[in-house]
């Protein structure tokens, strides 16, 4: 158990959490940049995920986009792990004001978190690009090839693709939560994807905690750096 991490959380009154794909690896969803991550995509498709998941690629090669998307981004059986559960408990205890996530997997909500700001959208929401009709994730999973709406439009996941802008309301709410926080915990993210990674710069509170397996470009800015699995590092929260 990490005593320093325990002390920071015990003394915090308003925590803002910013997380990424590393949060869900302990739930069996690979991240992009670890050695066993989906970077293997480059081998299978000849291009990296940033290209496969770009707006231009979606428009030009929707069949390949949906093939990659279905095989690599949909994990209907994944369950929240101790990291998701600990963050939900901190919110229930009145200590955490927002989970800001780059993840699209819905696991924070499944763990019970209520104030979740999804910077990159969610696989659970899908809309026809023509008539805006809503479709659940099952429609995307069950469709063969490109999923089409009854009106003939393509059904597009509400996931922010590379080259697309973030939802400004979600971004503003995230900045507000970070500005109000006395502690910011950043976990399971390589801090390589902007503007999400730049959100740290809005934090002016007391404790900046980074919990990540590998080093990040912002380690030197942190008041506490924990290079452990985040589900293990935060599991003490569930024992209280
Ligand atoms: P990333 O660039 O793949 O980085 C993940 C980081 O997490 C790495 O630095 C790892 O060292 C670290 N890590 C892995 N496992 C753990 C663990 N158990 N505990 C602590 N640290 C761990 O992912 P980012 O989120 O930084 O990149 C942003 C992209 C990846 C976003 O656009 C996401 O939408 C996208 N993504 C999301 C998911 C998901 O929703 N679960 C999965 C894969 C990619």
mmCIF file with all atom_site columns, C-alpha atoms in Angstrom, residues 48-60 65 156 160-164:
data_model
loop_
_atom_site.group_PDB
_atom_site.id
_atom_site.type_symbol
_atom_site.label_atom_id
_atom_site.label_alt_id
_atom_site.label_comp_id
_atom_site.label_asym_id
_atom_site.label_entity_id
_atom_site.label_seq_id
_atom_site.pdbx_PDB_ins_code
_atom_site.Cartn_x
_atom_site.Cartn_y
_atom_site.Cartn_z
_atom_site.occupancy
_atom_site.B_iso_or_equiv
_atom_site.pdbx_formal_charge
_atom_site.auth_seq_id
_atom_site.auth_comp_id
_atom_site.auth_asym_id
_atom_site.auth_atom_id
_atom_site.pdbx_PDB_model_num
ATOM 1  C CA . UNK A 1 48  ? -1.377  2.944  -36.795 1.00 0.00 ? 48  UNK A CA 1
ATOM 2  C CA . UNK A 1 49  ? -4.608  3.468  -34.797 1.00 0.00 ? 49  UNK A CA 1
ATOM 3  C CA . UNK A 1 50  ? -4.315  7.253  -35.219 1.00 0.00 ? 50  UNK A CA 1
ATOM 4  C CA . UNK A 1 51  ? -4.859  6.745  -38.954 1.00 0.00 ? 51  UNK A CA 1
ATOM 5  C CA . UNK A 1 52  ? -7.476  3.979  -38.686 1.00 0.00 ? 52  UNK A CA 1
ATOM 6  C CA . UNK A 1 53  ? -9.418  6.089  -36.199 1.00 0.00 ? 53  UNK A CA 1
ATOM 7  C CA . UNK A 1 54  ? -9.176  9.362  -38.089 1.00 0.00 ? 54  UNK A CA 1
ATOM 8  C CA . UNK A 1 55  ? -12.087 11.260 -39.572 1.00 0.00 ? 55  UNK A CA 1
ATOM 9  C CA . UNK A 1 56  ? -10.545 11.150 -43.060 1.00 0.00 ? 56  UNK A CA 1
ATOM 10 C CA . UNK A 1 57  ? -10.049 7.379  -42.891 1.00 0.00 ? 57  UNK A CA 1
ATOM 11 C CA . UNK A 1 58  ? -13.645 6.886  -41.702 1.00 0.00 ? 58  UNK A CA 1
ATOM 12 C CA . UNK A 1 59  ? -14.910 8.869  -44.701 1.00 0.00 ? 59  UNK A CA 1
ATOM 13 C CA . UNK A 1 60  ? -12.636 7.216  -47.234 1.00 0.00 ? 60  UNK A CA 1
ATOM 14 C CA . UNK A 1 65  ? -12.720 1.531  -40.235 1.00 0.00 ? 65  UNK A CA 1
ATOM 15 C CA . UNK A 1 156 ? -21.366 6.637  -36.802 1.00 0.00 ? 156 UNK A CA 1
ATOM 16 C CA . UNK A 1 160 ? -14.177 11.671 -31.278 1.00 0.00 ? 160 UNK A CA 1
ATOM 17 C CA . UNK A 1 161 ? -11.983 10.577 -34.164 1.00 0.00 ? 161 UNK A CA 1
ATOM 18 C CA . UNK A 1 162 ? -8.507  11.947 -34.759 1.00 0.00 ? 162 UNK A CA 1
ATOM 19 C CA . UNK A 1 163 ? -8.967  15.171 -36.720 1.00 0.00 ? 163 UNK A CA 1
ATOM 20 C CA . UNK A 1 164 ? -12.326 15.944 -35.061 1.00 0.00 ? 164 UNK A CA 1
#
